[in-house]
Coordinates of C-alpha atoms and ligand atoms in Angstrom, one line a residue:
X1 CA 18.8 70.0 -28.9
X2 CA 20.7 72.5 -30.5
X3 CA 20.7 72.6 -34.5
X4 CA 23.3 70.6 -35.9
X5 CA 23.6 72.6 -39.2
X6 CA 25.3 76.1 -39.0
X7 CA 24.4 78.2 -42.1
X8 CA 25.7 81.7 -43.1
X9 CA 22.8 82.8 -44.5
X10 CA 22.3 85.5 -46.6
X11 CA 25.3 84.6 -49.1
X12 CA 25.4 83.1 -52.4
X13 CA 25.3 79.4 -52.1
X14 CA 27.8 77.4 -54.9
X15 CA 26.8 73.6 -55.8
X16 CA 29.3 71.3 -55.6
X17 CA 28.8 68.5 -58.2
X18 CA 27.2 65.8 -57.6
X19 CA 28.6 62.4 -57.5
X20 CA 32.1 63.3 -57.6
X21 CA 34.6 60.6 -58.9
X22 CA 35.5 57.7 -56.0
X23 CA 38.3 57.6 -54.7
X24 CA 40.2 54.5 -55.6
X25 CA 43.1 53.5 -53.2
X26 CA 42.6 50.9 -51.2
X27 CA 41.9 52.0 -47.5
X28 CA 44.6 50.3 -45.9
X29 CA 47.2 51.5 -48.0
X30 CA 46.5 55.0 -47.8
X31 CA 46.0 54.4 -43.8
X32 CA 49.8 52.9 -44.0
X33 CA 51.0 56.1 -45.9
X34 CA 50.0 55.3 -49.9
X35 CA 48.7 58.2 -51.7
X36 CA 46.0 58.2 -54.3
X37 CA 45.0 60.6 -57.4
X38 CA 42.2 62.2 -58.8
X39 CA 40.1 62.6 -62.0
X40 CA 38.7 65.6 -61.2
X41 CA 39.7 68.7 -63.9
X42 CA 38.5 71.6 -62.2
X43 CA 38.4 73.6 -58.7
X44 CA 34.4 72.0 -57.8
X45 CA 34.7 69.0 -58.9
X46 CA 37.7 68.7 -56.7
X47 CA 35.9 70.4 -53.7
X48 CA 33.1 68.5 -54.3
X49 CA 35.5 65.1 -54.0
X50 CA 37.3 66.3 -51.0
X51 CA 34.7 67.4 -48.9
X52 CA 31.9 64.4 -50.1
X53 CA 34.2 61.9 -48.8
X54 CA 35.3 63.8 -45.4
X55 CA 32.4 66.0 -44.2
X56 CA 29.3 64.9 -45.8
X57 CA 26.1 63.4 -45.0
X58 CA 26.5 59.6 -45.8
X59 CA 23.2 57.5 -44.6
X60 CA 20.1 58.5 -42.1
X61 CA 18.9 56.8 -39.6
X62 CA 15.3 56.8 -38.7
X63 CA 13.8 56.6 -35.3
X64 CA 11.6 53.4 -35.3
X65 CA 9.0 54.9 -32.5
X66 CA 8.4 58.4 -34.4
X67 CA 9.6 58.0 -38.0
X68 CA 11.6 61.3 -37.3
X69 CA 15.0 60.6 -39.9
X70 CA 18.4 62.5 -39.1
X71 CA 21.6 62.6 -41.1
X72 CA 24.7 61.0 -40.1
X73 CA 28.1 62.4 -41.9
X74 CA 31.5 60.7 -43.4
X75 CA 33.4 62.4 -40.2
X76 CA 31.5 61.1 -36.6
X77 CA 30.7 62.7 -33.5
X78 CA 29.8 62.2 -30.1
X79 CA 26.1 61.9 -30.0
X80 CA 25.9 62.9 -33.5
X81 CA 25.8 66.5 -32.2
X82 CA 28.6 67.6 -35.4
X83 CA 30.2 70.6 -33.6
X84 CA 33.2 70.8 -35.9
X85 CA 31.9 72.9 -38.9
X86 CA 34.0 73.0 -42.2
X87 CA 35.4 76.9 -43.4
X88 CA 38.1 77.1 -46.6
X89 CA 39.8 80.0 -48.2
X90 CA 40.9 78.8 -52.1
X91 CA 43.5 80.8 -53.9
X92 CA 43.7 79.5 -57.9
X93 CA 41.6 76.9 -58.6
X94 CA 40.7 76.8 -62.2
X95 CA 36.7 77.8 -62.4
X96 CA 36.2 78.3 -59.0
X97 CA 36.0 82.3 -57.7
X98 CA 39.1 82.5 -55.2
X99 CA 37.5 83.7 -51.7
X100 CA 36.3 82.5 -48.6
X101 CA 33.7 79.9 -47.9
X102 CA 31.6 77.4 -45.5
X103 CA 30.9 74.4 -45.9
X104 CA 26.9 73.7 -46.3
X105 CA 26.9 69.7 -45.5
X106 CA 23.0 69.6 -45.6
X107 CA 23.1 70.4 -48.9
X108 CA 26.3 69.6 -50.0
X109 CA 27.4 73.4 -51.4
X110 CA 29.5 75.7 -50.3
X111 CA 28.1 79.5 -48.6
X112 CA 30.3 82.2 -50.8
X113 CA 31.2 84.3 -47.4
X114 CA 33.7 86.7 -49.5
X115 CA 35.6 86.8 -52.6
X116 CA 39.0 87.6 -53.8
X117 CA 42.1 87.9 -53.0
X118 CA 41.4 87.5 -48.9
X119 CA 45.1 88.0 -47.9
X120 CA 43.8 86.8 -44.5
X121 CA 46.6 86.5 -41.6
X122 CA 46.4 82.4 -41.8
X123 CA 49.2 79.8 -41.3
X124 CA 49.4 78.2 -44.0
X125 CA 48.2 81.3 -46.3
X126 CA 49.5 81.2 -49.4
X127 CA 48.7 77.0 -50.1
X128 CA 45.8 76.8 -52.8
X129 CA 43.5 75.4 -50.2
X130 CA 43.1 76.3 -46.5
X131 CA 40.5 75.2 -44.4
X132 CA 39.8 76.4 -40.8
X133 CA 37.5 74.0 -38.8
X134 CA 36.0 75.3 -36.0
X135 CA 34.1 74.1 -33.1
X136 CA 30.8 75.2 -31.4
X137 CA 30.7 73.5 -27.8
X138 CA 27.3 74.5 -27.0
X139 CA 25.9 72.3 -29.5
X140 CA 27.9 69.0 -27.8
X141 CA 27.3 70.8 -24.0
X142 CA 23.9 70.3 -24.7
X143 CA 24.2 66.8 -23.6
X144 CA 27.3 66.4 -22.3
X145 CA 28.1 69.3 -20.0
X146 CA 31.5 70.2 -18.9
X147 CA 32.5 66.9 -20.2
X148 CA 32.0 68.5 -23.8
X149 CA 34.9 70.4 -24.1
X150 CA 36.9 67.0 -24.7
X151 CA 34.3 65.8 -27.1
X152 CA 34.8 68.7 -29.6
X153 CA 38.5 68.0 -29.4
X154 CA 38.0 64.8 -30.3
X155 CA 35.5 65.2 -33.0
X156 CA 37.9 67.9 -34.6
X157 CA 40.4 65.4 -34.4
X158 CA 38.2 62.8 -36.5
X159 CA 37.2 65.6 -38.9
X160 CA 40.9 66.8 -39.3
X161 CA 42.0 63.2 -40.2
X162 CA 38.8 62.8 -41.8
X163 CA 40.2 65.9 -44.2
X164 CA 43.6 64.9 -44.4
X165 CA 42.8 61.1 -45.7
X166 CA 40.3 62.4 -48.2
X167 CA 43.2 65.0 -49.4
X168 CA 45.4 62.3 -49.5
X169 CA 43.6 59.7 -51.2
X170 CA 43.4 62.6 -54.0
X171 CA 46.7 63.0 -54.7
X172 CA 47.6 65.9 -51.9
X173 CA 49.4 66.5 -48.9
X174 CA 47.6 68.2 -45.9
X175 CA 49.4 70.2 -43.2
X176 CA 47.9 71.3 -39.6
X177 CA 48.2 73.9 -37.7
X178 CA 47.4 74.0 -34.4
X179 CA 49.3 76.5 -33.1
X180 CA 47.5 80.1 -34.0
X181 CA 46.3 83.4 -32.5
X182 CA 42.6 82.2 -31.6
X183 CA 41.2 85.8 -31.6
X184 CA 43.5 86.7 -34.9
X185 CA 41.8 84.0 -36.7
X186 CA 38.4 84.6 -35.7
X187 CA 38.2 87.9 -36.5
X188 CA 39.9 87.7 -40.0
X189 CA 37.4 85.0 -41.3
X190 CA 34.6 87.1 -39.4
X191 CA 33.1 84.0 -37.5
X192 CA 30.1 84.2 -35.3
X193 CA 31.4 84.1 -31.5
X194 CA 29.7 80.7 -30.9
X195 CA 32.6 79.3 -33.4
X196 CA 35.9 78.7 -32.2
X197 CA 38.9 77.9 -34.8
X198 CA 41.0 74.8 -33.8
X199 CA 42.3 73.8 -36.2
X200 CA 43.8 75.5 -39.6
X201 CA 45.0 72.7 -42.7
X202 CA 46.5 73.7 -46.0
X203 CA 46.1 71.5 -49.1
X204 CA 49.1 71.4 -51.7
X205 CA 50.2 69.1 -54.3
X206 CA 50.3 68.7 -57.8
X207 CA 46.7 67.2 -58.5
X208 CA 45.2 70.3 -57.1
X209 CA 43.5 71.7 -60.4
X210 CA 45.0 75.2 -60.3
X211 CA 45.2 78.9 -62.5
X212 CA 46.7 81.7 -62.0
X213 CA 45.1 83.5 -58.6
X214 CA 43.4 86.6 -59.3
X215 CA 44.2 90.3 -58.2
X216 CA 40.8 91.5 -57.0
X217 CA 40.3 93.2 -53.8
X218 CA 37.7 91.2 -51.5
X219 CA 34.2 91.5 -51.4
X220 CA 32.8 90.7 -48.0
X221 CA 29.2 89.0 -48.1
X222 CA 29.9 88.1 -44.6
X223 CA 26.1 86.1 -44.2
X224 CA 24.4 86.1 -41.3
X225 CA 25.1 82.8 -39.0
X226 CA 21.8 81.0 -38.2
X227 CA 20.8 80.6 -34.0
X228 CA 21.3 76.9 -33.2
X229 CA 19.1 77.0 -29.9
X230 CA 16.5 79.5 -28.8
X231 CA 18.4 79.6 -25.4
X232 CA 22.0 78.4 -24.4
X233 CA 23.2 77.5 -21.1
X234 CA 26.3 79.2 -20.0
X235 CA 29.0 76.5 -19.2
X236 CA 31.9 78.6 -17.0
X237 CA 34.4 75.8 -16.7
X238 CA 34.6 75.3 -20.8
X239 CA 34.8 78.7 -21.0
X240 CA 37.5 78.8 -18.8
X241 CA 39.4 76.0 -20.5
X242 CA 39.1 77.4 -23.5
X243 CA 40.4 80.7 -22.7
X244 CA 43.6 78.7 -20.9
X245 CA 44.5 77.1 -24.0
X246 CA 44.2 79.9 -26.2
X247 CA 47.2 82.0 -27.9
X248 CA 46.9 85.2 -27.6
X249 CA 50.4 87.1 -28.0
X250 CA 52.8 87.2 -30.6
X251 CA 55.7 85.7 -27.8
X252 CA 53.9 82.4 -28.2
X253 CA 53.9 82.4 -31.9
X254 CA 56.6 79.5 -32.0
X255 CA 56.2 75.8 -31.6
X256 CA 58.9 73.7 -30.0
X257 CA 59.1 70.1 -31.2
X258 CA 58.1 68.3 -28.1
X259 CA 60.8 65.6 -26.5
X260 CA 60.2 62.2 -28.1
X261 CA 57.4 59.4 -26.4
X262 CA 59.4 56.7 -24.6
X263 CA 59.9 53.3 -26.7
X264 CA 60.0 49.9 -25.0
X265 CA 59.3 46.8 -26.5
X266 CA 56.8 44.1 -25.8
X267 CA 57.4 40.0 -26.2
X268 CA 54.7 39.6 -28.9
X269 CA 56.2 41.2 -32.3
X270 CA 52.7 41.8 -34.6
X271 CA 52.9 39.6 -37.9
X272 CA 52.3 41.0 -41.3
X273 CA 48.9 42.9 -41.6
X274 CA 46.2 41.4 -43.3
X275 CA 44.9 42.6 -46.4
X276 CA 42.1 44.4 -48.2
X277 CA 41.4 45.7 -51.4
X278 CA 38.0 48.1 -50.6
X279 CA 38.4 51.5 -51.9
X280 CA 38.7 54.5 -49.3
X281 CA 35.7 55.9 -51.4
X282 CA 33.4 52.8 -50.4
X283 CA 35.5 52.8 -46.9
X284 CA 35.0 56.5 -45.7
X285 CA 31.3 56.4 -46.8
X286 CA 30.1 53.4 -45.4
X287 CA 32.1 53.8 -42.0
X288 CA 29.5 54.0 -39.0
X289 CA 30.0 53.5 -35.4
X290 CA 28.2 49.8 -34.5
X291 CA 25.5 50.4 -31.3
X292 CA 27.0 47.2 -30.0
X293 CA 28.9 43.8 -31.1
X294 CA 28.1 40.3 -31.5
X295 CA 29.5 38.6 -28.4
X296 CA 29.6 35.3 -29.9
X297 CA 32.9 33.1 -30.1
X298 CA 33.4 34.8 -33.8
X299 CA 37.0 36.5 -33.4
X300 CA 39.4 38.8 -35.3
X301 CA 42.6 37.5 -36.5
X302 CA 46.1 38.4 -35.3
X303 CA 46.7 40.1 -38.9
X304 CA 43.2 41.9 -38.7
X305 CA 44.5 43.5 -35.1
X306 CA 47.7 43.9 -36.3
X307 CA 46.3 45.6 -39.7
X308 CA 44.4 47.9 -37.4
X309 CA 47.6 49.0 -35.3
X310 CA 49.6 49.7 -37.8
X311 CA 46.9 52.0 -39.5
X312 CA 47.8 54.3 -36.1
X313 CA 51.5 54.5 -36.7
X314 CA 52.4 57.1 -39.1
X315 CA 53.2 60.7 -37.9
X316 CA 50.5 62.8 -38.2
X317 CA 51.5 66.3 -40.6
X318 CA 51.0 69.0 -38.1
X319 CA 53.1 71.6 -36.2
X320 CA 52.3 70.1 -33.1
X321 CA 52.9 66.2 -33.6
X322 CA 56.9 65.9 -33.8
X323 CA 56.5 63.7 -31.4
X324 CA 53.1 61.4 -30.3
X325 CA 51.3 61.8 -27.2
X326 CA 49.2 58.7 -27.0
X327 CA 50.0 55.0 -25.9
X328 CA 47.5 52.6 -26.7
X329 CA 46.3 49.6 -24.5
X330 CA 44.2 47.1 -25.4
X331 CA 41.6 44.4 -23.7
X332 CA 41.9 41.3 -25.7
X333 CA 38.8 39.9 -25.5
X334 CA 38.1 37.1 -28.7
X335 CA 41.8 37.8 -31.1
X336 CA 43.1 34.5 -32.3
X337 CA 46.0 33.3 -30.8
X338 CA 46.2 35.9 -28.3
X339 CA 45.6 35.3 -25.0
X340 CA 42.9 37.3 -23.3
X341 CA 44.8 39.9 -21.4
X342 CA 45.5 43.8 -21.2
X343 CA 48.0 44.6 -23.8
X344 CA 50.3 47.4 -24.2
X345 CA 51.0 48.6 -28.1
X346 CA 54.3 49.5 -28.7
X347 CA 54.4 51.1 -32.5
X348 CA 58.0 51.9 -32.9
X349 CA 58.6 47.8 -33.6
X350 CA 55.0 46.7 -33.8
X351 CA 55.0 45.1 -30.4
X352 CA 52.0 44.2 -27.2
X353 CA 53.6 44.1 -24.4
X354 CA 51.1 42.0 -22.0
X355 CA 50.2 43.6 -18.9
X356 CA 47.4 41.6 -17.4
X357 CA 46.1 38.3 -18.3
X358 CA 42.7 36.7 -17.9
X359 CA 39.0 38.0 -19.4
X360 CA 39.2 41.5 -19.8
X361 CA 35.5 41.6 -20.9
X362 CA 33.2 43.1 -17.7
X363 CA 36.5 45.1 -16.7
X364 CA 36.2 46.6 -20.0
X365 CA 32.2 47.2 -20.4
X366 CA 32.6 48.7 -16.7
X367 CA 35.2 51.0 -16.9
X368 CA 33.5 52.6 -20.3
X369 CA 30.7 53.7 -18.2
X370 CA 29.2 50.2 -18.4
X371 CA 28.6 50.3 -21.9
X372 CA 28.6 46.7 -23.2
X373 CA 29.7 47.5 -26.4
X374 CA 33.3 47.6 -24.9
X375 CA 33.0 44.2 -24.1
X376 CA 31.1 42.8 -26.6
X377 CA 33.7 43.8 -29.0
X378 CA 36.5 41.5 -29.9
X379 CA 39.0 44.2 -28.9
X380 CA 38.7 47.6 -26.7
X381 CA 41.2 50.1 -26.6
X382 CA 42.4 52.6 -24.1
X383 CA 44.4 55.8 -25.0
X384 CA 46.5 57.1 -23.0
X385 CA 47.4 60.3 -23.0
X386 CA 51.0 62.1 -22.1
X387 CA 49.5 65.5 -20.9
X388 CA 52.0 66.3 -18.9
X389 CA 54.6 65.9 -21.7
X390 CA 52.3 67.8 -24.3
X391 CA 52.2 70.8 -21.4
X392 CA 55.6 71.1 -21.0
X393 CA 56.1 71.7 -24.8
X394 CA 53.2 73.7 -26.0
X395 CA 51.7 75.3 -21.8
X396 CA 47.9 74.9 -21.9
X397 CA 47.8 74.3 -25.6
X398 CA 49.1 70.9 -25.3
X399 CA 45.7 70.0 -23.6
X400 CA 44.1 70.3 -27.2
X401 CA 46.8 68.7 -28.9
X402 CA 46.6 65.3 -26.9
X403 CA 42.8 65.5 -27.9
X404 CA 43.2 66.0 -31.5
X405 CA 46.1 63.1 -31.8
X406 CA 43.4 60.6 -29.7
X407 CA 40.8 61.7 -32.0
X408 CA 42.8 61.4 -35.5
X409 CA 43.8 58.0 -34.3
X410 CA 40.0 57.2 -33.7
X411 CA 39.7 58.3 -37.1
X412 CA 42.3 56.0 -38.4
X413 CA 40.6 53.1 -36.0
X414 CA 37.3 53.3 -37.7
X415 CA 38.8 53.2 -41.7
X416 CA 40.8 49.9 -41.0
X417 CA 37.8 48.4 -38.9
X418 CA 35.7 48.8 -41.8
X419 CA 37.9 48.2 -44.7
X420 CA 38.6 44.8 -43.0
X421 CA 34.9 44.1 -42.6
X422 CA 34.6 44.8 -38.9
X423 CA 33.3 48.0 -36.9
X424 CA 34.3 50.0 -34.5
X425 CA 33.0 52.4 -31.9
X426 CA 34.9 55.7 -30.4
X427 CA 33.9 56.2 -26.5
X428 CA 34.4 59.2 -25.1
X429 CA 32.5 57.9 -21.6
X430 CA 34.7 56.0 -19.2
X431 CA 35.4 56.5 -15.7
X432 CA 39.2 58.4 -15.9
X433 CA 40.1 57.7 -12.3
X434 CA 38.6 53.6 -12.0
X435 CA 40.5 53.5 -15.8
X436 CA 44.1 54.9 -14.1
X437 CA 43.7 52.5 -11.1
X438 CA 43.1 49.6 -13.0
X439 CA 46.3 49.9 -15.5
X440 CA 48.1 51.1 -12.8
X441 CA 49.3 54.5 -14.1
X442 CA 50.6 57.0 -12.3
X443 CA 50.0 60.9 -12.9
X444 CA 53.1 60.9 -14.6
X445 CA 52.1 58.0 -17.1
X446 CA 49.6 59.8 -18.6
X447 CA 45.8 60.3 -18.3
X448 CA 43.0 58.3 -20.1
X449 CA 41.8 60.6 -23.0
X450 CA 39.5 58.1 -25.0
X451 CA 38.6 54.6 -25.7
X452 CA 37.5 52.6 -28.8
X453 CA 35.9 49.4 -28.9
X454 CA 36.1 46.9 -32.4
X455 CA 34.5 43.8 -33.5
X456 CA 31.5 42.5 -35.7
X457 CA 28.9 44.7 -35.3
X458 CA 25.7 44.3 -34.3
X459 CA 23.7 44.6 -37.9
X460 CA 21.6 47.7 -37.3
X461 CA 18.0 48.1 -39.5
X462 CA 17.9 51.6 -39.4
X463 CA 20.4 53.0 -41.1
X464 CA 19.4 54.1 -44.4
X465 CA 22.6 55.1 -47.2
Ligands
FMN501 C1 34.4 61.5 -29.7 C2 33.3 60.4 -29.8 C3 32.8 59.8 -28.6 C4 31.8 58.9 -28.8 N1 31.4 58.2 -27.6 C5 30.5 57.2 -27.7 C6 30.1 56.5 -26.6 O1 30.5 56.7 -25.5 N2 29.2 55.5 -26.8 C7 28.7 55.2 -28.0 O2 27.8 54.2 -28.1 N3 29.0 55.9 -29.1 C8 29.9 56.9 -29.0 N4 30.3 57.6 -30.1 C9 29.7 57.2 -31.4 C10 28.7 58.3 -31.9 O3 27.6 58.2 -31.1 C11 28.5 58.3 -33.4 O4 29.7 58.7 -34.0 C12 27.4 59.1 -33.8 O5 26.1 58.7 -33.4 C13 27.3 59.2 -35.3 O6 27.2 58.0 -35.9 P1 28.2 57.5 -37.0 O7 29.6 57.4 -36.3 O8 27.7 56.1 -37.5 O9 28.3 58.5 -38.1 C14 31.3 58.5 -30.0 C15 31.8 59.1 -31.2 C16 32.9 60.1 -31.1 C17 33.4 60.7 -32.3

């Protein structure tokens, strides 16, 4: 196994400060578009806030048999394996040397890789705060194979919205950009070749603790990125995607709004969501995905579901989401008074539209690769996603796009679970073709891109906070 902490070594290392101030919005209402503010007075205590409650380490787990104790983070990841890693240029923040850094989540600091003015060729350039996530498949091929490729797609799309929540629940808005020269951007932040940018995200607002920026010409430390694995295993065919969905000409510079998702409506309108008052602070820190559910007869309420939908309705801010890619289905498996069934979510007038009817609950487990979880839980989802509508907007590039919307919705999935008192699960194995057959869609409705299972979790001894 690979290791699952990139350092740039070499470099001076700044501390972040501890136990930066919590962030006090209520989960739900920042997940239906409320925005919170911050305490913090100056450029690390803000950093620190930002990246403690996106990208940190948040509880261990240890393994019963062996005693050996790993670190699980705010942001999840298939297998644990963390291939998204966390770069940011800063421009003006008061007390905080403007230049180019990494994120150290082992340690919670940040690896000074330059400093100055970095005038790097970024989108997004001249906001106070830019990060640049970037992925590093071998880590996830490891274990997953070719298969991997969608994982860290999906992971960056949990650690985007991850970052953009966090941002927002400190009093900023958070723009993505997806749409970049690949080979441009590597170069300019001088990342090791294992590290592929995916995504870039600029920061503004008016809570950003800010100074005038300075003048000074950069000073490349640079740092020398650590080997993850003594060996690594060629994989040709994420390679290969890779290189398909990469920009690499100034023609393809510009982003054309896709054409709008289809609406329809379904016979079951939603009813108000329920409520919660737990903090996103509490909420982003103590979200963990559940091993299993209790399969009992203890189900979620209409309000609880409908809560949790509505969390996945608003826009995301990026160049490439003008219009959505992914529909949502649902098994019903223990919702109070809904009937068990297959359920198609229509968000434009909070609306199910029932498919199938009947116990969806072995169809489920089965079709996520027989995990039980899926139907264990009182609800599993299905997202479908419009590929071929996300290629003919943005060529190859769309691929990614329809990733990083399923996994930002995950994201989004996971927050409400929790701040209602439930857990949830993302589930990146399922069989694609049994999944297409069984909902009946054709080519042209879109492809299965990820599932998600909810419910009450399965209480689980060894997780440590
Ligand atoms: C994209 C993605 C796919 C995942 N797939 C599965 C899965 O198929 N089965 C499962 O039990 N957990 C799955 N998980 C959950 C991870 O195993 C979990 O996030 C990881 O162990 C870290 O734990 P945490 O979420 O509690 O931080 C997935 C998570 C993500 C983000």
């Amino acid at each position: 196994m690979p290791d699952p902490f990139r350092h740039y070594e070499g470099v001076p290392v700044l501390d972040l400060p501890a136990d930066p101030p919590s962030p006090e919005i209520p989960a739900l209402e920042l997940l239906q578009g409320g925005y919170g503010s911050t305490l913090a007075a100056d450029g690390p205590t803000f950093l620190s806030q930002l990246l403690f409650y996106s990208a940190a380490i948040s509880a261990s787990k240890r393994v019963p048999s062996t005693g050996y104790k790993y670190a699980l983070r705010v942001n999840p990841s298939s297998g644990n394996l963390h291939p998204t890693e966390f770069h940011f240029l800063t421009r003006g923040l008061k007390e905080w040397p403007d230049g180019l850094y990494h994120y150290r989540p082992s340690a919670h600091m940040a690896e000074q890789r330059a400093i100055g003015d970095m005038k790097l060729k970024l989108p997004g350039g001249s906001a106070p705060i830019v990060f640049v996530l970037t992925s590093i498949a071998w880590r996830e091929a490891w274990k997953y194979r070719d298969r991997a490729y969608r994982y860290c797609l999906h992971d960056m799309g949990h650690a985007w919205q991850a970052l953009a929540l966090a941002a927002r629940a400190i009093g900023c808005d958070s723009f993505a950009f997806g749409h970049f020269l690949d080979d441009q951007v590597a170069q300019s932040c001088r990342l090791h070749e294992d590290e592929w940018p995916m995504l870039i995200v600029e920061l503004r607002g008016s809570s950003i603790p800010v100074r005038e920026p300075c003048a000074r010409e950069p000073l490349w430390y640079g740092g020398h990125a650590n080997q993850l694995s003594k060996e690594s295993i060629a994989y040709p065919l994420i390679g290969a995607i890779h290189s398909t969905s990469k920009l690499s000409n100034l023609a393809s510079r510009g982003i054309s709004p896709a054409e709008p998702a289809a609406t329809s409506s379904g016979e079951i309108q939603l009813p108000p969501s329920a409520l919660s008052r737990r903090s996103f602070g509490e909420v982003a820190r103590m979200r963990r995905s559940a091993l299993d559910f209790l399969s009992g007869t203890q189900s979620m309420s209409l309000t609880q579901l409908s809560a949790i939908l509505a969390a996945t309705i608003p826009l995301f801010a990026a160049d490439f989401a003008t219009a959505r890619f992914i529909q949502l289905y649902l098994y019903a498996h223990r919702v109070d008074g809904l009937e068990r069934g297959v359920y198609r979510f229509w968000p434009e007038r909070a609306e199910l539209q029932q498919i199938k009817s009947g116990d969806q609950r072995v169809a489920a487990a089965g079709l996520s690769l027989g995990q039980e979880l899926a139907g264990n839980a009182c609800v599993a989802l299905s997202m479908i996603g419009d590929l071929a509508r996300a290629v003919h907007a943005h060529g190859d590039r769309g691929y990614r796009y329809v990733h990083f919307e399923a996994g930002a919705i995950g994201h989004r999935l996971y927050l409400a679970g929790e701040a209602l008192g439930l857990g949830a699960t993302g589930i990146g194995a399922f069989y694609d073709d049994e999944v297409h057959h069984y909902l009946n869609l054709t080519s042209k409705q879109g492809r299965v891109v990820y599932h998600f299972a909810i419910g009450y979790p399965v209480p689980d001894s060894r997780v440590e906070a």
